[in-house]
Short mmCIF file of C-alpha atoms in Angstrom, two decimals:
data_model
loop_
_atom_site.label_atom_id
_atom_site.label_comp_id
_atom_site.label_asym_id
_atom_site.label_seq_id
_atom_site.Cartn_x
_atom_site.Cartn_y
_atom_site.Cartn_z
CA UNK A 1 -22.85 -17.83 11.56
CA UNK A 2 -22.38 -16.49 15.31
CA UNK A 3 -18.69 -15.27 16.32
CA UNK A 4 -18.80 -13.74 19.44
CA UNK A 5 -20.36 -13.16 22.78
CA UNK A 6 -20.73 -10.70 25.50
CA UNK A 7 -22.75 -10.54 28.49
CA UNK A 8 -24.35 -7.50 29.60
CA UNK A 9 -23.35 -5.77 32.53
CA UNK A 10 -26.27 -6.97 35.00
CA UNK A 11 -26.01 -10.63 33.83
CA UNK A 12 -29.84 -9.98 31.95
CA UNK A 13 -28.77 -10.30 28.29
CA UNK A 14 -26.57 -11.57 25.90
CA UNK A 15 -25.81 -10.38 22.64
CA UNK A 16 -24.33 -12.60 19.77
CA UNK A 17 -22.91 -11.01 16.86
CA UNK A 18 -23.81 -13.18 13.45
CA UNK A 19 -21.33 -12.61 10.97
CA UNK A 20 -23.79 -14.42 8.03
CA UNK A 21 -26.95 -12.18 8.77
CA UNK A 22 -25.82 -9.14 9.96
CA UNK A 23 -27.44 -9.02 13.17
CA UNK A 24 -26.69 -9.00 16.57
CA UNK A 25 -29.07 -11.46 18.68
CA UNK A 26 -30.31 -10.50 22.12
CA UNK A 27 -30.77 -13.43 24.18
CA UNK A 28 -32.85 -13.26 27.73
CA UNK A 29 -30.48 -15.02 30.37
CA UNK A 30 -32.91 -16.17 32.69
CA UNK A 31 -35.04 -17.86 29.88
CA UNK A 32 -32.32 -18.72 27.16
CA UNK A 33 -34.54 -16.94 24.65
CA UNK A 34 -34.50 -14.91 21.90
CA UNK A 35 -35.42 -11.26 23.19
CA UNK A 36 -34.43 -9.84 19.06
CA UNK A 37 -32.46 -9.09 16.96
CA UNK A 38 -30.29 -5.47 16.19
CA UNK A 39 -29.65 -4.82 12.70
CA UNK A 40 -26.16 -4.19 12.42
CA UNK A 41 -23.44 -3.53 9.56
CA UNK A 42 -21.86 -6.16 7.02
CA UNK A 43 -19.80 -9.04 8.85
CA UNK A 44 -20.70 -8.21 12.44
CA UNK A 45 -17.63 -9.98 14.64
CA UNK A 46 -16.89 -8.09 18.04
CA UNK A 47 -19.36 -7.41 20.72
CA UNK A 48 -18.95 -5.11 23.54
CA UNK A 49 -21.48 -3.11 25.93
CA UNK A 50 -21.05 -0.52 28.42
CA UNK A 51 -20.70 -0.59 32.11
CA UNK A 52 -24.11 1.23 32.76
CA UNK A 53 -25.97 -1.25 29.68
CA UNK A 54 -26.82 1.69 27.56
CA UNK A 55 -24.95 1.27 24.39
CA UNK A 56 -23.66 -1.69 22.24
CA UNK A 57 -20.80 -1.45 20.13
CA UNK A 58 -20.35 -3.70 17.20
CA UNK A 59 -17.54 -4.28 14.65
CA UNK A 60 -18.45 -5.06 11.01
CA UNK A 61 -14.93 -6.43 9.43
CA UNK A 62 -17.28 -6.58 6.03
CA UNK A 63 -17.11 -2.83 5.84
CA UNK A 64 -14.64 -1.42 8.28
CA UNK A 65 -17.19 0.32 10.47
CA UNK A 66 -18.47 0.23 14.34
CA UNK A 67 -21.92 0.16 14.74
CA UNK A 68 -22.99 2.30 18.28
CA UNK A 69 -26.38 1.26 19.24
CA UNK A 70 -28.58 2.36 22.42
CA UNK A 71 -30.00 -0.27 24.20
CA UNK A 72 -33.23 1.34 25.35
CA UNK A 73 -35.47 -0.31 23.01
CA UNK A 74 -34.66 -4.07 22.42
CA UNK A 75 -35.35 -4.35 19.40
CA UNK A 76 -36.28 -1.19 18.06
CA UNK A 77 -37.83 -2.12 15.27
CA UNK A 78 -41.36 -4.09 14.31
CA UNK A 79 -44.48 -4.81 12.18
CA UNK A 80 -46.97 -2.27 11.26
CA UNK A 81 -49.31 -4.79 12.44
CA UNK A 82 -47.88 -4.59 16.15
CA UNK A 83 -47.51 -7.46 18.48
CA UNK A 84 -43.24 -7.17 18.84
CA UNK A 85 -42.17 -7.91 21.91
CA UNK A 86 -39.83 -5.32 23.33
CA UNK A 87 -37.95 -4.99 26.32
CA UNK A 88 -37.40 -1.01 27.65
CA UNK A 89 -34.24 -0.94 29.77
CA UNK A 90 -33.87 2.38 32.18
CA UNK A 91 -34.00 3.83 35.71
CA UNK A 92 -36.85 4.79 38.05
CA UNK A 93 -39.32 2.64 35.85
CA UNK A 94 -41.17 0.88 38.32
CA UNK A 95 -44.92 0.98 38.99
CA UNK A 96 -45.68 2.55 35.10
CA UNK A 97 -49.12 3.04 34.76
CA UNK A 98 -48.85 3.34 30.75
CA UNK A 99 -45.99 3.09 28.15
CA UNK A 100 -47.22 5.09 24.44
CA UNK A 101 -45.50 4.30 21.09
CA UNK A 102 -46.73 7.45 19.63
CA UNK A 103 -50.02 8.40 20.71
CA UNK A 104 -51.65 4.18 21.12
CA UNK A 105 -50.87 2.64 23.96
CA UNK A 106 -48.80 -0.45 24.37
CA UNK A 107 -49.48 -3.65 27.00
CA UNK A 108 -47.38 -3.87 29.44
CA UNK A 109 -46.30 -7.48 30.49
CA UNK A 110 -43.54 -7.01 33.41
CA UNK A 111 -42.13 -3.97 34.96
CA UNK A 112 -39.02 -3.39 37.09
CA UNK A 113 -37.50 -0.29 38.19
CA UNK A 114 -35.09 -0.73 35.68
CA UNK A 115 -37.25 -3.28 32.32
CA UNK A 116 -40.33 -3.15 31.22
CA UNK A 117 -41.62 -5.27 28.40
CA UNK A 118 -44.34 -4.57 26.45
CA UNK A 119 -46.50 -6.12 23.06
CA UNK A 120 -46.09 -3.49 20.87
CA UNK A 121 -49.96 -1.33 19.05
CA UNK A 122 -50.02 -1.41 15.85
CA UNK A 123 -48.44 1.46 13.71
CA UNK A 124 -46.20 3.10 10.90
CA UNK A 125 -43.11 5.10 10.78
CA UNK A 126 -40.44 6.16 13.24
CA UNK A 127 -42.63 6.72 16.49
CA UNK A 128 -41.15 8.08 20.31
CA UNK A 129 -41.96 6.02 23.30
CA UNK A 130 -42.76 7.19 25.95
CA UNK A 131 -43.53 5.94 29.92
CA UNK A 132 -45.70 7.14 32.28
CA UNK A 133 -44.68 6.36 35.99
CA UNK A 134 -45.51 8.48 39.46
CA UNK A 135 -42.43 10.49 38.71
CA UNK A 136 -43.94 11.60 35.56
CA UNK A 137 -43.85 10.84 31.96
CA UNK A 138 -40.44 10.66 30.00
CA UNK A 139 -39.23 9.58 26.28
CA UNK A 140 -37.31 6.35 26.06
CA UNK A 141 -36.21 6.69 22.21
CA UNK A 142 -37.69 6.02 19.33
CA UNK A 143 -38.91 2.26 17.43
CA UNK A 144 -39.27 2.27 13.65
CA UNK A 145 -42.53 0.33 12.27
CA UNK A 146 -41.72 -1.97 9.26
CA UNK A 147 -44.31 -3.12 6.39
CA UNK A 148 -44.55 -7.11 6.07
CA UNK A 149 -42.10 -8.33 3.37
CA UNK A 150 -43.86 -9.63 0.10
CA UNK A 151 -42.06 -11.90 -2.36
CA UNK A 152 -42.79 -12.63 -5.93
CA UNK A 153 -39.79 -14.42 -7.32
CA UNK A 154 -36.90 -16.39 -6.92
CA UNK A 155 -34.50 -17.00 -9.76
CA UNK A 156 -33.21 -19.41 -10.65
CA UNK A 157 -35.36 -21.28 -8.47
CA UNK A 158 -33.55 -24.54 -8.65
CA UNK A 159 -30.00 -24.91 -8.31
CA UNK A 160 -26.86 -27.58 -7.29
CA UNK A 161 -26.70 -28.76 -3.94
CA UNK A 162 -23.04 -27.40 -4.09
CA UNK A 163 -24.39 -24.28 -3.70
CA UNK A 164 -24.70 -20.87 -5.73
CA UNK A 165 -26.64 -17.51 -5.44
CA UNK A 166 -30.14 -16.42 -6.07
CA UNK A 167 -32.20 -13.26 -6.35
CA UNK A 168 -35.12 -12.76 -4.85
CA UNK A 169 -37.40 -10.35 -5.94
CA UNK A 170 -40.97 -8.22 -3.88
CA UNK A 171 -41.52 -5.38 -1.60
CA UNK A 172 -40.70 -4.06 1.95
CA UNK A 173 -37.26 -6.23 1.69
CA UNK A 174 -35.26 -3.59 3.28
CA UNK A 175 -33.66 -4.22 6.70
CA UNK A 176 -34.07 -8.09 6.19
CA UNK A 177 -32.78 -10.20 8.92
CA UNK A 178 -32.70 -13.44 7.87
CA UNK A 179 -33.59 -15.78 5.12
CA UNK A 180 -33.87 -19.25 4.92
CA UNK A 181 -34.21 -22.43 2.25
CA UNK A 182 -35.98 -25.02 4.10
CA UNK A 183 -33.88 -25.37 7.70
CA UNK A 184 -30.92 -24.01 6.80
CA UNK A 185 -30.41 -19.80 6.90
CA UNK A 186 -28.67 -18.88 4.03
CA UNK A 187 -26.22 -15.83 3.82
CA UNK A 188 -27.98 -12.19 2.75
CA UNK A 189 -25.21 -10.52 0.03
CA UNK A 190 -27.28 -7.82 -0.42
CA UNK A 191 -30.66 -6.43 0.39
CA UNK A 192 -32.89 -3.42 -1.33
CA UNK A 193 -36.43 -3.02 -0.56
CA UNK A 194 -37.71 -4.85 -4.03
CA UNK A 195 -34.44 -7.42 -4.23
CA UNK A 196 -32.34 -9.87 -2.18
CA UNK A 197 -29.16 -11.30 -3.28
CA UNK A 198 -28.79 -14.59 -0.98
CA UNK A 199 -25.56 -17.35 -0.79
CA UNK A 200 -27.52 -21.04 -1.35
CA UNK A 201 -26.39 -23.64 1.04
CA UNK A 202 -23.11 -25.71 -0.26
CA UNK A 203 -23.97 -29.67 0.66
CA UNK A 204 -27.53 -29.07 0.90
CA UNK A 205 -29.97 -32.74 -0.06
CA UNK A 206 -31.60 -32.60 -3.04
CA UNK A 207 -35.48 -31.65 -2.60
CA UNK A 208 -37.74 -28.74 -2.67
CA UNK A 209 -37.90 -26.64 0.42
CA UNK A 210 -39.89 -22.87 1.21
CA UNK A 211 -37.95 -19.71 1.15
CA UNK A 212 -38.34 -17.78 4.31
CA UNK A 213 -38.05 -14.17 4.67
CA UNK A 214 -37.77 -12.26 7.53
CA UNK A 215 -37.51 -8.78 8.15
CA UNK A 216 -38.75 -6.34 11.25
CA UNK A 217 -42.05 -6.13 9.58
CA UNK A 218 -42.40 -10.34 9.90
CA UNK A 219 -41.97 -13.64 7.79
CA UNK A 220 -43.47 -14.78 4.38
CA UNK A 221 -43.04 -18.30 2.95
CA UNK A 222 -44.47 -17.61 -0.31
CA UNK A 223 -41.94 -18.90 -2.64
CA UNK A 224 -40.06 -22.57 -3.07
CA UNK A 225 -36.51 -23.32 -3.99
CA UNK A 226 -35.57 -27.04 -5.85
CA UNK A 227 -31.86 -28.54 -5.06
CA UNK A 228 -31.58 -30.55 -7.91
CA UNK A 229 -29.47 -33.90 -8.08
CA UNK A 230 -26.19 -33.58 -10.74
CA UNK A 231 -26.54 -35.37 -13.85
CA UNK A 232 -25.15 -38.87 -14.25
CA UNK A 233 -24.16 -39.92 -17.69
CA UNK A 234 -24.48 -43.78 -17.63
CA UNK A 235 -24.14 -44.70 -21.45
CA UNK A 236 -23.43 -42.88 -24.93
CA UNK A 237 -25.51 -44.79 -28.12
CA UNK A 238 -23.21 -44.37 -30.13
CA UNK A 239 -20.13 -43.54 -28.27
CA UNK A 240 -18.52 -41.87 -32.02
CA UNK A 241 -19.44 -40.64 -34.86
CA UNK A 242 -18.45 -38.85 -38.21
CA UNK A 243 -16.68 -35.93 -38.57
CA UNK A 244 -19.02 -34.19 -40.47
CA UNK A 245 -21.58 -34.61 -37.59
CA UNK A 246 -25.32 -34.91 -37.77
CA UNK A 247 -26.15 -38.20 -36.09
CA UNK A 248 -28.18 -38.84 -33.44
CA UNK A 249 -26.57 -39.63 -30.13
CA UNK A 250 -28.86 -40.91 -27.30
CA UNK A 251 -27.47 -40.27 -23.48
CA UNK A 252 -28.66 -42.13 -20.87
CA UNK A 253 -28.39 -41.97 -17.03
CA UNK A 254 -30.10 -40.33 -13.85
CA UNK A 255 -31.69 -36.74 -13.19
CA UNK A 256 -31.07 -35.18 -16.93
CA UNK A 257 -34.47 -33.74 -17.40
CA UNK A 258 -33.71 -30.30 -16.56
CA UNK A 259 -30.65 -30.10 -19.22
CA UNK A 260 -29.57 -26.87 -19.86
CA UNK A 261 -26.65 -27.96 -22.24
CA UNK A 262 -25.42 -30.78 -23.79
CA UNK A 263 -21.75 -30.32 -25.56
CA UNK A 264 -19.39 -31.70 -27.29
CA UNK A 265 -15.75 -31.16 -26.58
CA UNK A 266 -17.37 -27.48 -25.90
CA UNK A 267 -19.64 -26.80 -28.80
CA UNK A 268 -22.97 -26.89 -28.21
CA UNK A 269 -25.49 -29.89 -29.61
CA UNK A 270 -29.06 -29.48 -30.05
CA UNK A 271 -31.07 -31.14 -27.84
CA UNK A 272 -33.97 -32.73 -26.45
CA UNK A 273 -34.46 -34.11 -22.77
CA UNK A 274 -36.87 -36.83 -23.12
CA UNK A 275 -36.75 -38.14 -19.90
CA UNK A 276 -35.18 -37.90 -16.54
CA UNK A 277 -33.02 -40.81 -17.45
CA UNK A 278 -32.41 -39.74 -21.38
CA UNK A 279 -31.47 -37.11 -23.51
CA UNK A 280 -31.52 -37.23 -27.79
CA UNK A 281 -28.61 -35.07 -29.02
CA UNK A 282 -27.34 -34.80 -32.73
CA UNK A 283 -23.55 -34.52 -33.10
CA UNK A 284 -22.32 -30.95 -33.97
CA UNK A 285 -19.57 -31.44 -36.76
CA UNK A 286 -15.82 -31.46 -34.63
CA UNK A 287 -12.30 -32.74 -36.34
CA UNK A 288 -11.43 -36.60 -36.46
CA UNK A 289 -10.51 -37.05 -33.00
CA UNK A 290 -10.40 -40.81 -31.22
CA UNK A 291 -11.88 -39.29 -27.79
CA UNK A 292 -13.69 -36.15 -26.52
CA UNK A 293 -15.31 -34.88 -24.11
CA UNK A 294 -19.39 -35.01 -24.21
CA UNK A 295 -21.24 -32.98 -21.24
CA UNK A 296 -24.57 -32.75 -20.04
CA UNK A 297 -25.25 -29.11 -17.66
CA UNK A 298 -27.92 -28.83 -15.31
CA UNK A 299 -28.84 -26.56 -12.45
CA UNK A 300 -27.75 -29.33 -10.19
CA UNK A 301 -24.07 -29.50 -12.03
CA UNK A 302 -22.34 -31.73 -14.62
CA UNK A 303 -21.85 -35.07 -16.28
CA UNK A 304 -19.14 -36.34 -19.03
CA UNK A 305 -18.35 -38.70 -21.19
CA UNK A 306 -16.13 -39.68 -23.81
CA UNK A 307 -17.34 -39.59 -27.31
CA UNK A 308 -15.07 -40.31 -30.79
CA UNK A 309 -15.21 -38.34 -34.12
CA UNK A 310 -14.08 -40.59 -37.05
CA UNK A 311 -13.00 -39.54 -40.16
CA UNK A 312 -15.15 -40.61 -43.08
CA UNK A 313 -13.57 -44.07 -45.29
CA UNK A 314 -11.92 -42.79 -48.72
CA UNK A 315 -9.68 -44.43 -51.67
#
């Protein structure tokens, strides 16, 4: 969900706030790339940078707050496992003969006298960086090393293709950037580092698609999610019944098999979902009444139909 746009001072970078992941994305001009992207606070609309490039200001209407963030490192954060790609913006950087994050040296792919990007070593924790140049050595902030996400569990792990929300459940889910069901990101309510609270996508096809997670420390794929169909009530055998209940009532129609609840007229039946196409139900007992309502409840939605309690013949 990207609002708005602003354009850094020397024309290099962009930066995008997006409102549904709470990042800001850095985007190299003279590529049209994807440089990273700056964790930010909730709802992330306005963008603005300084005139000298060093700071980023960001307003989060979510939570009424104005994130400040150098622009040194870009990004600032990574995987343990190394191999970010970050872009050091400065002054009187050309010709650096090494550039440290912490004590292991990083490679060093271009240099300017004010950018250098490097592939970031492998490491943990909050680390300084540091650059070595014929002028000397000098610190250039500090990047934060972030574990690979793990997930276990999704739940529910099917749902409507109207959308809904769904919890998803590991370790090192903390600072998570982005997730995604199949193609389509979905928005992050809420993030801890065992449990995600995610926004499913509303109009979504029906079919089974991987969950993507992605946080500083990487992506995992682990896990699926199932848009299921709604129900389609096509036929009631028999359409009524007695009063006193207790008959058998088959339904028949199209994507029923994962029923949670059949009713009728809001009490709940017993039930058992044969088949995709049909359900056997027995009629709860309900008042004489020429026409209520009978619905089937899936994950995917609901289906109704009309059924009739009669009252039993008497002298």
């Amino acid at each position: 969900m990207p609002r708005f746009v602003t354009i850094s001072q020397n024309g290099a970078h962009t930066y995008t706030a997006n409102y549904g992941s709470n990042t800001v994305s850095v985007i190299d001009t003279a590529t049209n790339t994807l440089t990273g992207n700056l964790r930010v606070g909730q709802g992330p609309s306005g963008v603005a940078v300084t005139s000298d490039d060093s700071l980023l200001y960001v307003t989060n209407t979510d939570d009424n707050t104005l994130s400040v963030i150098p622009l040194t490192l870009v990004p600032r954060e990574g995987s343990t496992a190394g191999g970010t790609l970050v872009t050091i913006n400065g002054h009187n950087l050309a010709n650096a003969s090494a550039v440290h994050f912490g004590t292991t040296e990083a490679t060093i792919l271009t240099n300017t006298p004010t950018s250098i990007t490097v592939v970031t070593p492998a490491g943990s924790g909050a680390v300084p960086v540091t650059i070595t140049t014929p002028g000397g050595t000098g610190p250039l902030g500090y990047f934060i090393y972030f574990p690979p996400p793990l997930i276990n569990s999704i739940s529910p792990a099917e749902g409507s293709p109207d959308g809904g929300t769904a919890v998803i459940t590991g370790f090192n889910l903390s600072g998570a950037i982005a997730v995604s069901i199949g193609p389509s990101p979905v928005i992050i309510q809420s993030a801890t580092p065992t449990q995600l609270t995610v926004s499913t996508i509303f109009g979504q096809s029906p079919g089974t698609f991987p969950v993507i997670v992605t946080t500083p420390g990487g992506s995992v794929d682990d896990l699926t999610y199932t848009y299921l169909a709604g129900p389609n009530i096509n036929n009631v055998d028999p359409s009524a019944g007695p009063a006193t209940g207790g008959n058998v009532v088959t339904i028949t129609g199209s994507s029923l098999a994962h029923t949670d609840t059949v009713t009728f007229d809001g009490i709940p039946a017993s039930f058992s979902a044969i088949s995709d196409t049909t359900i056997s139900t027995i009629a709860p007992p309900h008042p004489a009444s020429p026409g209520i309502t009978l619905t089937v409840t899936t994950p995917g939605g609901q289906s109704s139909w009309t059924y009739s309690y009669e009252q039993s013949p008497a002298l």
